[in-house]
Amino acid sequence: MATINVVTTSIFDQSADSIACFVEQDGALSAEALSGITKLFPAYESAKTKHNFVGRASSSLVLSGNRQGKVVDLIIMGLGQKNAQGVVDIERYRRSLGSLVRIVEARKGTSLAVAVPHAQLFGLSDDQLAKQTTIALEMARYHFDEFITDDDRRVKDLKTITLVGSDKSNEALQAGVHEGTIIAQAVNQCRRWIDLPAESLHPIHMATHAADISKKHGLKVTVFNEKEVAQMGMGGLAGVSQGSDRDCQFVIMEYSCGKKDAPMLAFVGKGITFDSGGLSIKPATSMENMKDDMSGAAAVINAMQVLAALKPKVNVVGIAPISENLPSGKAIKPGDILRFYNGKTAEVKNTDAEGRLILADALSYAVKHYKPDAIIDLATLTGSCAAALGPHFTGMMSKHDALVERVQQAAARTGEQLWRLPLPDEYKVAIKSSVADMSNIGSQRYMAGAVTAALFLQNFVGDVPWVHLDIAGTAYDVPDIAYYRPEGATGVGVRLLVELAMNWK
Ligand code: BES
Ligand code: ZN
Ligand code: ZN
């Protein structure tokens, strides 16, 4: 990935083929900006009038000018009005940066200079704003076209991005860009893993990537193969994997801050590299995107990479059970009973409810070996959650209000929206089984598939504070958020987990 440069000289001194700035609704440009603009773009005032451009949210004004015989585009992005707190919502700015990159791409620009607005406008510090600017720009320029051979269909790389600071010193900017780049690289790597076809990213690939990352960044890593998983008593993961020709993998990555008595966090991610449903096979259209079913594990592994670099003052273990879910003569069958790592059993009524089976072992493992202060799990767990909340809200289920509050605050800062769903004891009867401790699907009479899935998982966390995040709707194909692409992976969860660990006190 190309990097972002930082300068504090004038935006009009940059040689980029596209230059961009932001305006608040009905806000005036500085005299300096105005004179710079009118010099390069004499049509500015008349274009503004013609298009009635006043800086409304999601609006933009694009002009072409001439700089020493070369075309240069000016893109002014509207930020809309301040909110009730007297600031512009940072998420609106992030999305606006996304739209900016789309405009530059459509115009085949390859270099962009962005005048970073004043941080006070968003109620942030300079480094925070530089970090958010970097993350949004880098996420926006991610694209997955490595399998497309027609050059015209490939996204023209926006190779160079320069941030122009309004301040005299660029130290804060540099620091923010540095941190933002580390985070964005991990988010985009996470997205690429998800976007890769399941044949290009199967469990062994994924575990190998996790091991490579760990070695490169100095994390402790342990990987158990299928035989070891079965021997250890992880009947859920071994069971789900037994229909596949490929071995499952159980990945454990450990970040240590150097203090044994520091708080311990556990991040657990669902890693189904392809979910066919197993013998309870999915209809063809429901299977189309099931290469994304490892999004939780990808988020956890990539967040661990960031923690190794940014070194928060907590200890963190990242756990990823990784498997394919395929039908075959060896596959688990409806009616089978599996025994998990904590000794509990479940009747598998539907082999397509496989995520909870592999997470049951992973959560039990985290509880037993790490006694964490908190567990966060991320999983593309239920279509029910996607149906309830749509593509912009991750479902959050927990009994622990204090942990929910922390997670919500982290999410508010990163822009990954969460919505809490209930986790009521009265629905526990929905996952009753007459032959095992529980059933792996909820009874139809209770509906609430996202909730009954979470109630299943609750059996494996003991009394450790735990938040379950169902990312089935938010991990893939999310529309209208311009720093994502409408098709493909979002990398949801990476920023959130990092933010949570970095601010844990
Ligand atoms: N991976 C799916 C959930 C999913 C659905 C993720 C759509 C992303 C988009 C999961 O393994 C699954 O199949 N869940 C079933 C559970 C049901 C059988 C109880 C579902 O949601 O239909
Ligand atoms: Zn499934
Ligand atoms: Zn699944």
Short mmCIF file of C-alpha atoms and ligand atoms in Angstrom, two decimals:
data_model
loop_
_atom_site.label_atom_id
_atom_site.label_comp_id
_atom_site.label_asym_id
_atom_site.label_seq_id
_atom_site.Cartn_x
_atom_site.Cartn_y
_atom_site.Cartn_z
CA MET A 1 0.00 0.00 0.00
CA ALA A 2 1.25 3.44 -0.89
CA THR A 3 1.68 5.79 2.04
CA ILE A 4 0.25 9.19 2.77
CA ASN A 5 2.55 12.22 2.80
CA VAL A 6 2.16 15.17 5.10
CA VAL A 7 3.04 18.76 4.24
CA THR A 8 2.22 22.13 5.75
CA THR A 9 2.85 24.22 2.65
CA SER A 10 -0.10 25.61 0.69
CA ILE A 11 -2.50 23.23 -1.02
CA PHE A 12 -1.99 25.27 -4.18
CA ASP A 13 1.73 24.50 -4.20
CA GLN A 14 1.06 20.77 -4.56
CA SER A 15 1.65 19.08 -7.89
CA ALA A 16 -1.22 16.57 -7.46
CA ASP A 17 -3.67 16.16 -10.34
CA SER A 18 -6.57 16.57 -7.89
CA ILE A 19 -6.82 18.93 -4.96
CA ALA A 20 -9.58 18.84 -2.40
CA CYS A 21 -10.92 20.86 0.48
CA PHE A 22 -13.93 20.77 2.80
CA VAL A 23 -16.48 23.43 3.66
CA GLU A 24 -19.16 23.63 6.28
CA GLN A 25 -22.61 24.49 5.02
CA ASP A 26 -22.80 28.23 4.34
CA GLY A 27 -19.27 28.53 5.70
CA ALA A 28 -16.83 30.86 4.00
CA LEU A 29 -13.44 29.88 2.64
CA SER A 30 -10.47 31.75 4.04
CA ALA A 31 -9.29 34.72 1.98
CA GLU A 32 -6.11 32.80 1.20
CA ALA A 33 -8.01 29.73 -0.04
CA LEU A 34 -10.35 31.86 -2.07
CA SER A 35 -7.56 33.72 -3.85
CA GLY A 36 -5.72 30.44 -4.51
CA ILE A 37 -8.85 28.88 -5.93
CA THR A 38 -9.83 31.77 -8.18
CA LYS A 39 -6.33 31.95 -9.61
CA LEU A 40 -6.35 28.29 -10.72
CA PHE A 41 -10.10 28.02 -11.28
CA PRO A 42 -11.45 31.32 -12.59
CA ALA A 43 -14.91 29.78 -13.03
CA TYR A 44 -15.20 29.04 -9.30
CA GLU A 45 -17.74 31.73 -8.35
CA SER A 46 -19.96 31.16 -11.37
CA ALA A 47 -19.86 27.37 -10.95
CA LYS A 48 -20.79 27.72 -7.30
CA THR A 49 -23.77 29.85 -8.26
CA LYS A 50 -24.78 27.65 -11.15
CA HIS A 51 -24.78 24.49 -9.01
CA ASN A 52 -26.12 26.30 -5.97
CA PHE A 53 -23.24 24.84 -3.97
CA VAL A 54 -23.44 25.89 -0.34
CA GLY A 55 -21.64 22.97 1.31
CA ARG A 56 -24.60 20.75 2.17
CA ALA A 57 -23.76 17.31 3.55
CA SER A 58 -22.93 14.81 0.75
CA SER A 59 -22.66 17.59 -1.82
CA SER A 60 -19.58 18.39 -3.85
CA LEU A 61 -18.39 20.89 -6.40
CA VAL A 62 -15.89 19.76 -9.00
CA LEU A 63 -13.97 22.12 -11.29
CA SER A 64 -11.18 21.60 -13.74
CA GLY A 65 -8.39 24.12 -14.05
CA ASN A 66 -5.12 24.46 -15.84
CA ARG A 67 -1.73 24.45 -14.16
CA GLN A 68 1.12 24.99 -16.57
CA GLY A 69 -0.69 23.18 -19.34
CA LYS A 70 -1.82 20.29 -17.16
CA VAL A 71 -5.38 19.63 -16.05
CA VAL A 72 -5.91 19.92 -12.35
CA ASP A 73 -9.21 19.11 -10.64
CA LEU A 74 -10.54 20.97 -7.65
CA ILE A 75 -13.02 19.04 -5.53
CA ILE A 76 -14.83 20.87 -2.76
CA MET A 77 -16.72 18.60 -0.40
CA GLY A 78 -19.67 19.88 1.60
CA LEU A 79 -19.74 18.91 5.28
CA GLY A 80 -23.24 20.16 6.08
CA GLN A 81 -24.15 21.80 9.35
CA LYS A 82 -22.83 21.29 12.86
CA ASN A 83 -24.84 19.00 15.12
CA ALA A 84 -26.44 19.80 18.47
CA GLN A 85 -23.04 19.44 20.16
CA GLY A 86 -21.68 22.23 17.99
CA VAL A 87 -19.38 20.02 15.91
CA VAL A 88 -19.49 18.32 12.54
CA ASP A 89 -20.02 14.58 12.93
CA ILE A 90 -16.71 12.85 12.23
CA GLU A 91 -18.45 9.96 10.49
CA ARG A 92 -19.94 12.39 8.01
CA TYR A 93 -16.42 13.62 7.27
CA ARG A 94 -15.12 10.04 6.90
CA ARG A 95 -17.87 9.23 4.41
CA SER A 96 -17.20 12.47 2.62
CA LEU A 97 -13.54 11.44 2.27
CA GLY A 98 -14.82 8.21 0.79
CA SER A 99 -16.92 10.10 -1.75
CA LEU A 100 -13.91 12.25 -2.55
CA VAL A 101 -11.86 9.19 -3.44
CA ARG A 102 -14.72 7.90 -5.62
CA ILE A 103 -14.83 11.23 -7.47
CA VAL A 104 -11.08 11.16 -8.05
CA GLU A 105 -11.29 7.54 -9.27
CA ALA A 106 -14.10 8.37 -11.68
CA ARG A 107 -11.97 11.18 -13.10
CA LYS A 108 -8.96 8.85 -13.36
CA GLY A 109 -6.90 10.94 -10.97
CA THR A 110 -3.74 9.33 -9.64
CA SER A 111 -2.58 11.89 -7.11
CA LEU A 112 -4.59 13.82 -4.56
CA ALA A 113 -3.78 16.61 -2.15
CA VAL A 114 -6.28 17.14 0.64
CA ALA A 115 -6.50 20.25 2.78
CA VAL A 116 -7.26 18.82 6.20
CA PRO A 117 -9.94 20.91 7.96
CA HIS A 118 -9.41 22.38 11.41
CA ALA A 119 -9.68 19.64 14.03
CA GLN A 120 -11.85 21.81 16.33
CA LEU A 121 -14.58 21.61 13.71
CA PHE A 122 -15.03 17.98 14.77
CA GLY A 123 -14.13 18.43 18.41
CA LEU A 124 -10.96 16.39 17.92
CA SER A 125 -7.25 16.94 18.41
CA ASP A 126 -5.00 17.39 15.36
CA ASP A 127 -3.54 13.90 15.62
CA GLN A 128 -6.96 12.29 16.06
CA LEU A 129 -8.24 14.04 12.96
CA ALA A 130 -5.14 13.11 10.95
CA LYS A 131 -5.62 9.50 12.05
CA GLN A 132 -9.28 9.43 11.05
CA THR A 133 -8.50 11.17 7.75
CA THR A 134 -5.83 8.60 6.97
CA ILE A 135 -8.02 5.64 7.87
CA ALA A 136 -10.94 6.84 5.76
CA LEU A 137 -8.76 7.67 2.74
CA GLU A 138 -6.83 4.40 2.91
CA MET A 139 -10.00 2.37 3.36
CA ALA A 140 -11.58 4.21 0.46
CA ARG A 141 -8.76 3.44 -1.91
CA TYR A 142 -8.86 -0.29 -1.19
CA HIS A 143 -10.10 -2.31 -4.13
CA PHE A 144 -10.19 -5.96 -4.96
CA ASP A 145 -9.57 -6.39 -8.67
CA GLU A 146 -6.57 -8.70 -8.73
CA PHE A 147 -8.53 -11.30 -10.70
CA ILE A 148 -9.78 -8.86 -13.35
CA THR A 149 -7.63 -8.91 -16.47
CA ASP A 150 -9.35 -6.18 -18.48
CA ASP A 151 -7.37 -3.03 -17.70
CA ASP A 152 -10.34 -0.77 -18.38
CA ARG A 153 -12.32 -2.48 -15.64
CA ARG A 154 -9.61 -2.15 -13.04
CA VAL A 155 -9.64 0.77 -10.66
CA LYS A 156 -6.98 3.27 -11.57
CA ASP A 157 -4.71 3.40 -8.53
CA LEU A 158 -4.81 6.60 -6.58
CA LYS A 159 -1.10 6.32 -5.98
CA THR A 160 -0.18 9.44 -4.07
CA ILE A 161 -2.12 11.13 -1.31
CA THR A 162 -0.82 14.22 0.42
CA LEU A 163 -2.40 15.75 3.50
CA VAL A 164 -1.97 19.45 3.77
CA GLY A 165 -2.12 20.65 7.35
CA SER A 166 -3.49 24.00 8.32
CA ASP A 167 -1.03 24.25 11.20
CA LYS A 168 2.55 25.40 11.29
CA SER A 169 3.87 22.16 12.78
CA ASN A 170 3.12 18.85 11.22
CA GLU A 171 4.19 16.63 14.11
CA ALA A 172 0.66 15.91 15.26
CA LEU A 173 -0.36 15.25 11.69
CA GLN A 174 2.55 12.87 11.18
CA ALA A 175 1.71 10.96 14.35
CA GLY A 176 -1.93 10.60 13.36
CA VAL A 177 -1.04 9.50 9.86
CA HIS A 178 1.41 6.95 11.23
CA GLU A 179 -1.15 5.36 13.54
CA GLY A 180 -3.92 5.61 10.96
CA THR A 181 -1.81 3.89 8.34
CA ILE A 182 -1.10 0.93 10.61
CA ILE A 183 -4.80 0.54 11.35
CA ALA A 184 -5.93 1.01 7.75
CA GLN A 185 -3.40 -1.50 6.45
CA ALA A 186 -4.81 -4.09 8.81
CA VAL A 187 -8.39 -3.25 7.90
CA ASN A 188 -7.60 -3.54 4.20
CA GLN A 189 -5.67 -6.77 4.66
CA CYS A 190 -8.69 -8.11 6.54
CA ARG A 191 -10.92 -7.05 3.65
CA ARG A 192 -8.67 -8.74 1.12
CA TRP A 193 -8.74 -12.04 2.99
CA ILE A 194 -12.52 -11.89 3.04
CA ASP A 195 -12.74 -10.91 -0.62
CA LEU A 196 -10.43 -13.74 -1.69
CA PRO A 197 -12.31 -16.80 -2.99
CA ALA A 198 -12.57 -19.62 -0.48
CA GLU A 199 -10.15 -21.69 -2.53
CA SER A 200 -7.53 -18.95 -2.18
CA LEU A 201 -8.05 -18.57 1.54
CA HIS A 202 -8.82 -21.88 3.19
CA PRO A 203 -8.13 -22.68 6.86
CA ILE A 204 -4.47 -23.54 6.38
CA HIS A 205 -3.82 -20.36 4.39
CA MET A 206 -5.46 -18.33 7.09
CA ALA A 207 -3.60 -19.99 9.95
CA THR A 208 -0.33 -19.58 8.05
CA HIS A 209 -1.02 -15.87 7.59
CA ALA A 210 -1.74 -15.58 11.31
CA ALA A 211 1.50 -17.35 12.16
CA ASP A 212 3.50 -15.20 9.72
CA ILE A 213 2.02 -12.01 11.11
CA SER A 214 2.79 -13.15 14.64
CA LYS A 215 6.39 -13.97 13.87
CA LYS A 216 6.89 -10.72 12.00
CA HIS A 217 5.39 -8.58 14.76
CA GLY A 218 6.63 -10.47 17.80
CA LEU A 219 3.40 -12.05 18.97
CA LYS A 220 3.26 -15.49 20.51
CA VAL A 221 1.31 -17.84 18.26
CA THR A 222 -0.01 -21.37 18.65
CA VAL A 223 -1.83 -23.31 15.94
CA PHE A 224 -3.57 -26.63 16.59
CA ASN A 225 -4.48 -28.85 13.64
CA GLU A 226 -7.59 -31.02 13.33
CA LYS A 227 -6.12 -34.05 15.06
CA GLU A 228 -4.99 -31.94 18.01
CA VAL A 229 -8.32 -30.11 18.11
CA ALA A 230 -10.17 -33.44 18.31
CA GLN A 231 -7.76 -34.84 20.92
CA MET A 232 -8.19 -31.75 23.09
CA GLY A 233 -11.94 -32.33 23.15
CA MET A 234 -13.03 -29.53 20.88
CA GLY A 235 -15.89 -31.52 19.41
CA GLY A 236 -17.59 -28.47 17.93
CA LEU A 237 -14.73 -27.37 15.71
CA ALA A 238 -13.70 -30.94 14.86
CA GLY A 239 -17.33 -31.81 14.13
CA VAL A 240 -17.93 -28.90 11.77
CA SER A 241 -14.67 -29.62 9.96
CA GLN A 242 -15.14 -33.34 9.55
CA GLY A 243 -17.14 -33.05 6.32
CA SER A 244 -14.31 -31.13 4.65
CA ASP A 245 -11.19 -32.64 3.11
CA ARG A 246 -9.18 -29.85 4.66
CA ASP A 247 -7.99 -29.71 8.25
CA CYS A 248 -9.49 -27.15 10.58
CA GLN A 249 -7.11 -24.88 12.44
CA PHE A 250 -7.31 -23.39 15.92
CA VAL A 251 -5.25 -20.21 16.08
CA ILE A 252 -4.17 -18.46 19.27
CA MET A 253 -2.25 -15.18 19.07
CA GLU A 254 -1.01 -13.49 22.22
CA TYR A 255 -0.01 -9.89 22.70
CA SER A 256 1.68 -9.08 25.99
CA CYS A 257 2.29 -5.55 27.24
CA GLY A 258 5.02 -6.84 29.51
CA LYS A 259 2.98 -6.73 32.71
CA LYS A 260 1.51 -10.01 33.85
CA ASP A 261 -1.06 -8.28 36.09
CA ALA A 262 -2.35 -5.92 33.37
CA PRO A 263 -5.97 -6.46 32.30
CA MET A 264 -6.47 -9.41 30.00
CA LEU A 265 -8.79 -9.20 26.99
CA ALA A 266 -9.86 -12.06 24.75
CA PHE A 267 -10.96 -11.47 21.16
CA VAL A 268 -12.62 -14.45 19.49
CA GLY A 269 -13.60 -14.59 15.80
CA LYS A 270 -15.65 -17.02 13.73
CA GLY A 271 -13.50 -18.41 10.92
CA ILE A 272 -15.61 -20.41 8.49
CA THR A 273 -13.70 -19.96 5.23
CA PHE A 274 -16.71 -21.26 3.34
CA ASP A 275 -20.19 -21.99 4.67
CA SER A 276 -22.19 -24.25 2.37
CA GLY A 277 -24.48 -25.10 5.27
CA GLY A 278 -23.13 -28.66 5.37
CA LEU A 279 -25.74 -31.40 4.96
CA SER A 280 -28.40 -28.82 5.88
CA ILE A 281 -27.24 -27.26 2.65
CA LYS A 282 -28.01 -23.66 1.78
CA PRO A 283 -29.97 -22.67 -1.32
CA ALA A 284 -27.62 -21.47 -4.09
CA THR A 285 -28.28 -17.75 -3.68
CA SER A 286 -27.72 -17.86 0.08
CA MET A 287 -24.37 -19.53 -0.54
CA GLU A 288 -23.04 -16.97 -3.03
CA ASN A 289 -21.22 -14.82 -0.51
CA MET A 290 -20.34 -17.46 2.05
CA LYS A 291 -16.63 -16.94 1.53
CA ASP A 292 -17.23 -14.03 3.93
CA ASP A 293 -18.01 -16.33 6.85
CA MET A 294 -14.49 -15.94 8.24
CA SER A 295 -14.87 -12.17 8.66
CA GLY A 296 -14.82 -12.38 12.46
CA ALA A 297 -11.59 -14.37 12.55
CA ALA A 298 -10.02 -12.09 9.94
CA ALA A 299 -10.90 -9.06 12.05
CA VAL A 300 -9.39 -10.61 15.19
CA ILE A 301 -6.13 -11.67 13.51
CA ASN A 302 -5.67 -8.32 11.83
CA ALA A 303 -6.50 -6.38 14.99
CA MET A 304 -3.78 -8.39 16.76
CA GLN A 305 -1.31 -7.23 14.13
CA VAL A 306 -2.16 -3.61 14.95
CA LEU A 307 -1.82 -4.17 18.70
CA ALA A 308 1.65 -5.60 18.19
CA ALA A 309 2.60 -2.30 16.57
CA LEU A 310 0.71 0.17 18.75
CA LYS A 311 1.34 -1.62 22.05
CA PRO A 312 -1.61 -0.89 24.32
CA LYS A 313 -1.22 -1.35 28.09
CA VAL A 314 -3.28 -4.53 28.25
CA ASN A 315 -2.67 -8.18 27.48
CA VAL A 316 -4.74 -9.54 24.62
CA VAL A 317 -5.33 -13.02 23.30
CA GLY A 318 -6.86 -13.43 19.86
CA ILE A 319 -8.51 -16.77 19.16
CA ALA A 320 -9.70 -17.95 15.78
CA PRO A 321 -11.32 -21.34 15.18
CA ILE A 322 -11.07 -21.84 11.42
CA SER A 323 -12.82 -24.45 9.29
CA GLU A 324 -14.80 -25.11 6.16
CA ASN A 325 -18.43 -26.18 6.47
CA LEU A 326 -19.05 -28.69 3.68
CA PRO A 327 -21.27 -31.72 3.12
CA SER A 328 -19.76 -35.14 2.40
CA GLY A 329 -20.00 -38.75 3.45
CA LYS A 330 -18.00 -37.82 6.53
CA ALA A 331 -19.98 -34.73 7.47
CA ILE A 332 -21.89 -34.30 10.73
CA LYS A 333 -25.58 -35.04 10.36
CA PRO A 334 -28.67 -33.48 11.85
CA GLY A 335 -29.29 -35.39 15.06
CA ASP A 336 -25.62 -35.81 15.86
CA ILE A 337 -24.52 -34.80 19.34
CA LEU A 338 -21.24 -32.96 19.84
CA ARG A 339 -19.25 -32.51 23.05
CA PHE A 340 -17.43 -29.20 23.48
CA TYR A 341 -14.20 -28.19 25.19
CA ASN A 342 -15.99 -27.28 28.43
CA GLY A 343 -17.74 -30.66 28.55
CA LYS A 344 -21.21 -29.47 27.53
CA THR A 345 -23.07 -31.14 24.69
CA ALA A 346 -25.33 -29.99 21.88
CA GLU A 347 -27.65 -31.68 19.48
CA VAL A 348 -26.96 -30.52 15.94
CA LYS A 349 -30.41 -30.06 14.47
CA ASN A 350 -29.12 -27.96 11.61
CA THR A 351 -25.56 -28.21 10.31
CA ASP A 352 -25.84 -24.66 8.93
CA ALA A 353 -25.82 -23.29 12.48
CA GLU A 354 -22.12 -24.14 12.57
CA GLY A 355 -20.67 -20.84 13.77
CA ARG A 356 -21.87 -21.32 17.31
CA LEU A 357 -20.40 -24.84 17.34
CA ILE A 358 -16.87 -23.67 16.61
CA LEU A 359 -17.23 -20.60 18.84
CA ALA A 360 -18.37 -22.79 21.73
CA ASP A 361 -14.92 -24.41 21.82
CA ALA A 362 -13.07 -21.14 21.29
CA LEU A 363 -14.94 -19.32 24.05
CA SER A 364 -14.46 -22.25 26.45
CA TYR A 365 -10.76 -22.26 25.63
CA ALA A 366 -10.44 -18.52 26.28
CA VAL A 367 -12.21 -18.81 29.63
CA LYS A 368 -10.25 -21.83 30.81
CA HIS A 369 -6.75 -20.75 29.81
CA TYR A 370 -6.82 -16.96 30.11
CA LYS A 371 -9.46 -16.05 32.71
CA PRO A 372 -9.91 -12.80 30.80
CA ASP A 373 -11.40 -9.60 32.20
CA ALA A 374 -13.53 -9.40 29.08
CA ILE A 375 -14.32 -11.44 26.00
CA ILE A 376 -15.47 -9.91 22.74
CA ASP A 377 -16.50 -12.27 19.99
CA LEU A 378 -17.20 -11.33 16.38
CA ALA A 379 -19.11 -13.60 14.08
CA THR A 380 -21.09 -13.56 10.85
CA LEU A 381 -23.46 -15.65 12.89
CA THR A 382 -27.06 -15.26 11.76
CA GLY A 383 -29.09 -14.14 8.78
CA SER A 384 -31.59 -13.15 11.42
CA CYS A 385 -29.33 -10.36 12.69
CA ALA A 386 -28.75 -9.06 9.17
CA ALA A 387 -32.51 -9.10 8.57
CA ALA A 388 -33.23 -7.25 11.81
CA LEU A 389 -30.59 -4.51 11.61
CA GLY A 390 -29.58 -4.33 7.96
CA PRO A 391 -26.09 -3.59 6.69
CA HIS A 392 -25.22 -0.55 8.83
CA PHE A 393 -25.60 -1.95 12.34
CA THR A 394 -23.75 -4.78 14.00
CA GLY A 395 -25.89 -6.64 16.53
CA MET A 396 -24.55 -6.55 20.07
CA MET A 397 -25.68 -8.93 22.79
CA SER A 398 -24.43 -8.97 26.35
CA LYS A 399 -25.44 -9.12 29.98
CA HIS A 400 -22.62 -6.86 31.07
CA ASP A 401 -23.63 -3.22 30.90
CA ALA A 402 -20.23 -1.85 31.84
CA LEU A 403 -18.55 -3.75 29.03
CA VAL A 404 -21.31 -2.79 26.62
CA GLU A 405 -20.67 0.83 27.50
CA ARG A 406 -16.95 0.52 26.73
CA VAL A 407 -17.61 -1.22 23.44
CA GLN A 408 -20.21 1.35 22.49
CA GLN A 409 -17.84 4.22 23.23
CA ALA A 410 -15.11 2.65 21.12
CA ALA A 411 -17.58 2.12 18.29
CA ALA A 412 -18.76 5.72 18.49
CA ARG A 413 -15.19 6.83 17.89
CA THR A 414 -14.51 4.48 14.98
CA GLY A 415 -17.88 4.81 13.26
CA GLU A 416 -18.71 1.11 13.35
CA GLN A 417 -22.32 1.36 14.45
CA LEU A 418 -23.70 -1.13 16.96
CA TRP A 419 -27.21 -1.84 18.11
CA ARG A 420 -27.88 -3.77 21.28
CA LEU A 421 -30.34 -6.63 21.13
CA PRO A 422 -31.68 -8.31 24.28
CA LEU A 423 -30.30 -11.49 25.77
CA PRO A 424 -33.22 -12.60 27.93
CA ASP A 425 -33.20 -15.69 30.14
CA GLU A 426 -36.80 -16.34 29.15
CA TYR A 427 -35.70 -17.35 25.65
CA LYS A 428 -33.29 -19.99 26.92
CA VAL A 429 -36.07 -22.57 26.52
CA ALA A 430 -35.87 -21.94 22.77
CA ILE A 431 -32.60 -23.90 22.55
CA LYS A 432 -33.68 -26.82 24.74
CA SER A 433 -32.89 -30.31 23.49
CA SER A 434 -34.42 -33.53 24.76
CA VAL A 435 -31.23 -35.52 24.13
CA ALA A 436 -28.37 -33.08 24.85
CA ASP A 437 -27.60 -30.00 26.97
CA MET A 438 -28.88 -27.76 24.22
CA SER A 439 -29.91 -27.62 20.60
CA ASN A 440 -27.87 -25.69 18.05
CA ILE A 441 -30.94 -23.91 16.67
CA GLY A 442 -33.76 -22.02 18.36
CA SER A 443 -37.30 -23.31 18.26
CA GLN A 444 -39.36 -21.67 15.52
CA ARG A 445 -41.91 -20.47 18.07
CA TYR A 446 -39.41 -17.97 19.49
CA MET A 447 -37.97 -16.67 16.22
CA ALA A 448 -35.24 -14.15 17.29
CA GLY A 449 -32.49 -16.19 15.64
CA ALA A 450 -29.74 -13.70 16.48
CA VAL A 451 -30.73 -13.79 20.14
CA THR A 452 -31.06 -17.56 20.46
CA ALA A 453 -27.64 -17.94 18.81
CA ALA A 454 -26.17 -15.62 21.45
CA LEU A 455 -27.96 -17.57 24.20
CA PHE A 456 -26.26 -20.69 22.88
CA LEU A 457 -22.84 -19.00 23.12
CA GLN A 458 -23.59 -17.80 26.65
CA ASN A 459 -23.19 -21.40 27.82
CA PHE A 460 -19.47 -21.18 27.13
CA VAL A 461 -18.35 -17.94 28.76
CA GLY A 462 -19.03 -18.76 32.41
CA ASP A 463 -19.25 -15.52 34.36
CA VAL A 464 -16.62 -13.66 32.36
CA PRO A 465 -17.93 -10.29 31.09
CA TRP A 466 -18.69 -10.95 27.44
CA VAL A 467 -20.01 -9.05 24.45
CA HIS A 468 -21.13 -10.90 21.35
CA LEU A 469 -21.10 -9.00 18.07
CA ASP A 470 -23.08 -10.43 15.16
CA ILE A 471 -21.55 -8.96 11.99
CA ALA A 472 -23.57 -11.02 9.48
CA GLY A 473 -25.06 -7.83 8.03
CA THR A 474 -22.07 -5.50 8.31
CA ALA A 475 -19.13 -7.58 7.12
CA TYR A 476 -19.84 -7.65 3.41
CA ASP A 477 -21.67 -5.77 0.63
CA VAL A 478 -22.52 -2.67 2.64
CA PRO A 479 -24.12 0.13 0.59
CA ASP A 480 -23.93 3.92 0.98
CA ILE A 481 -20.80 4.19 3.11
CA ALA A 482 -18.37 5.59 0.59
CA TYR A 483 -15.14 4.58 2.32
CA TYR A 484 -16.33 1.01 1.87
CA ARG A 485 -17.33 -0.28 -1.54
CA PRO A 486 -20.92 -1.33 -2.13
CA GLU A 487 -19.65 -4.77 -3.03
CA GLY A 488 -17.12 -6.69 -1.00
CA ALA A 489 -15.71 -6.78 2.48
CA THR A 490 -15.76 -3.92 4.99
CA GLY A 491 -13.22 -5.16 7.53
CA VAL A 492 -15.74 -4.34 10.24
CA GLY A 493 -14.43 -5.00 13.74
CA VAL A 494 -10.73 -4.35 13.21
CA ARG A 495 -10.94 -0.67 14.09
CA LEU A 496 -13.30 -1.40 16.96
CA LEU A 497 -11.13 -4.04 18.61
CA VAL A 498 -8.05 -1.85 18.29
CA GLU A 499 -9.84 1.17 19.72
CA LEU A 500 -11.13 -0.90 22.62
CA ALA A 501 -7.71 -2.30 23.52
CA MET A 502 -5.92 1.04 23.08
CA ASN A 503 -8.29 2.80 25.47
CA TRP A 504 -8.75 0.05 28.05
CA LYS A 505 -8.10 1.30 31.58
N1 BES B 1 -22.97 -17.86 8.13
C1 BES B 1 -24.36 -17.97 8.37
C2 BES B 1 -25.01 -16.64 8.73
C3 BES B 1 -25.00 -15.56 7.68
C4 BES B 1 -26.12 -15.37 6.90
C5 BES B 1 -23.94 -14.73 7.53
C6 BES B 1 -26.13 -14.37 5.96
C7 BES B 1 -23.95 -13.72 6.60
C8 BES B 1 -25.06 -13.53 5.81
C9 BES B 1 -24.61 -18.93 9.52
O1 BES B 1 -23.72 -19.97 9.66
C10 BES B 1 -25.95 -19.56 9.27
O2 BES B 1 -26.09 -20.22 8.29
N2 BES B 1 -26.89 -19.29 10.16
C11 BES B 1 -28.20 -19.80 10.01
C12 BES B 1 -28.65 -20.31 11.36
C13 BES B 1 -29.92 -21.09 11.30
C14 BES B 1 -29.71 -22.39 10.59
C15 BES B 1 -30.38 -21.32 12.72
C16 BES B 1 -29.09 -18.65 9.56
O3 BES B 1 -28.89 -17.51 10.00
O4 BES B 1 -29.95 -18.88 8.73
ZN ZN B 2 -24.16 -21.65 8.45
ZN ZN B 3 -21.78 -19.54 8.97
#
